[in-house]
Coordinates of C-alpha atoms in Angstrom, one line a residue:
M3 CA -0.3 0.0 -0.1
K4 CA 2.9 2.1 1.1
C5 CA 4.3 1.7 -2.4
R6 CA 1.2 3.0 -4.5
V7 CA 0.8 5.8 -2.2
F8 CA 4.8 7.1 -3.1
N9 CA 4.2 6.0 -6.6
L10 CA 0.6 7.8 -6.5
S11 CA 2.7 11.0 -5.1
L12 CA 5.3 10.8 -7.5
F13 CA 3.6 10.8 -10.9
L14 CA 1.3 14.1 -9.5
V15 CA 4.5 15.6 -8.2
T16 CA 5.7 15.1 -11.6
F17 CA 3.0 15.5 -14.4
M18 CA 0.9 18.1 -12.5
I19 CA 2.8 21.0 -12.7
P20 CA 1.2 23.8 -12.9
V21 CA 1.1 26.0 -16.2
Y22 CA 2.8 29.0 -15.6
A23 CA 5.7 26.9 -13.5
Q24 CA 6.7 25.8 -16.9
Q25 CA 6.9 29.5 -18.5
V26 CA 9.6 32.1 -18.0
A27 CA 9.0 34.9 -16.1
V28 CA 8.2 37.8 -18.1
G29 CA 8.8 40.2 -14.7
K30 CA 8.0 40.7 -11.2
I31 CA 5.6 42.2 -8.8
G32 CA 7.8 45.3 -7.5
F33 CA 4.8 46.6 -5.0
A34 CA 2.1 45.3 -4.1
K35 CA -0.8 46.8 -2.0
G36 CA -4.3 45.1 -0.6
S37 CA -6.2 41.8 -2.6
N38 CA -4.7 41.3 -5.7
A39 CA -4.3 38.2 -8.0
A40 CA -2.8 36.9 -11.3
Q41 CA -4.6 34.0 -13.6
Q42 CA -3.5 32.0 -16.6
P43 CA -5.9 30.4 -19.3
N44 CA -7.6 27.1 -17.2
A45 CA -5.8 27.9 -14.3
A46 CA -6.2 28.9 -10.5
P47 CA -5.7 32.0 -9.2
R48 CA -2.9 33.3 -7.5
L49 CA -2.4 35.8 -5.2
L50 CA 0.4 38.7 -6.1
G51 CA 2.8 40.6 -3.6
K52 CA 6.1 41.9 -3.4
D53 CA 8.7 39.7 -5.5
A54 CA 5.7 37.3 -7.0
E55 CA 6.8 36.5 -10.4
V56 CA 4.0 37.4 -13.5
Y57 CA 4.5 35.2 -17.0
Q58 CA 2.6 36.2 -20.6
G59 CA -0.6 35.7 -20.6
D60 CA -1.7 36.7 -17.0
N61 CA -5.0 38.2 -15.9
I62 CA -3.6 40.4 -13.5
Q63 CA -6.7 41.6 -11.4
T64 CA -7.3 44.8 -8.3
S65 CA -9.5 45.0 -6.3
D66 CA -10.9 48.1 -4.3
E67 CA -8.0 50.2 -2.8
S68 CA -5.3 48.2 -4.1
F69 CA -2.8 47.8 -6.9
V70 CA 0.5 46.4 -8.2
I71 CA 3.7 47.9 -9.9
V72 CA 4.5 45.1 -12.4
E73 CA 8.4 45.5 -12.9
F74 CA 9.3 43.7 -16.5
T75 CA 12.6 42.3 -17.1
D76 CA 13.0 45.0 -19.5
G77 CA 13.1 47.6 -17.2
S78 CA 9.8 49.2 -18.0
K79 CA 7.0 49.2 -15.2
V80 CA 2.9 48.8 -15.5
T81 CA 1.2 50.2 -12.4
V82 CA -2.2 48.6 -12.4
R83 CA -4.6 50.8 -10.4
P84 CA -7.2 49.5 -8.7
N85 CA -10.2 47.8 -9.8
S86 CA -8.3 47.0 -12.7
N87 CA -8.6 44.1 -15.0
F88 CA -5.1 44.0 -16.7
K89 CA -3.9 41.1 -19.1
I90 CA -0.1 40.4 -20.1
E91 CA -0.4 39.7 -24.3
Q92 CA 2.8 39.4 -25.3
F93 CA 5.8 40.5 -23.5
D94 CA 9.2 39.3 -25.5
N95 CA 12.4 40.9 -24.9
A96 CA 14.6 39.3 -28.0
S97 CA 11.8 41.1 -30.6
K98 CA 11.2 44.1 -28.7
N99 CA 7.1 43.1 -28.8
A100 CA 5.0 43.5 -25.7
K101 CA 1.2 43.9 -26.4
F102 CA -1.3 44.8 -23.0
T103 CA -4.9 45.0 -22.9
V104 CA -6.8 46.8 -20.3
Y105 CA -10.2 45.4 -20.0
E106 CA -11.4 47.3 -17.0
G107 CA -9.7 49.9 -15.2
G108 CA -6.5 51.9 -15.5
V109 CA -2.8 51.4 -15.7
R110 CA 0.5 53.9 -16.0
E111 CA 3.1 53.0 -17.6
S112 CA 6.9 54.1 -18.0
T113 CA 8.7 52.5 -21.1
G114 CA 12.4 50.3 -20.2
E115 CA 13.9 49.2 -23.7
F116 CA 11.4 48.6 -25.5
D117 CA 10.3 52.5 -27.8

């Protein structure tokens, strides 16, 4: 019985890794205030705090009196304001392409290496 439980645990740890763990981070949270979350398509939301990694495809949501500052790998920053819904559609340092969508609320950005 112990052997079966161990094998099942090993299988789950090996093959049930979350999707975002396989991706390369495109940035991190430089500052967070209040209740904030990020979610990949078809994945559970995860809470965002200082130094949490963000990934291409993340949908970042903030609540009342909450905000986050996303610091991207190229040095650019995006402040996601309270009650906002912001998605990192594409971020690629190599081709210097970035595409973001604001579904609700507002953001403020400052550029890094992307012009």
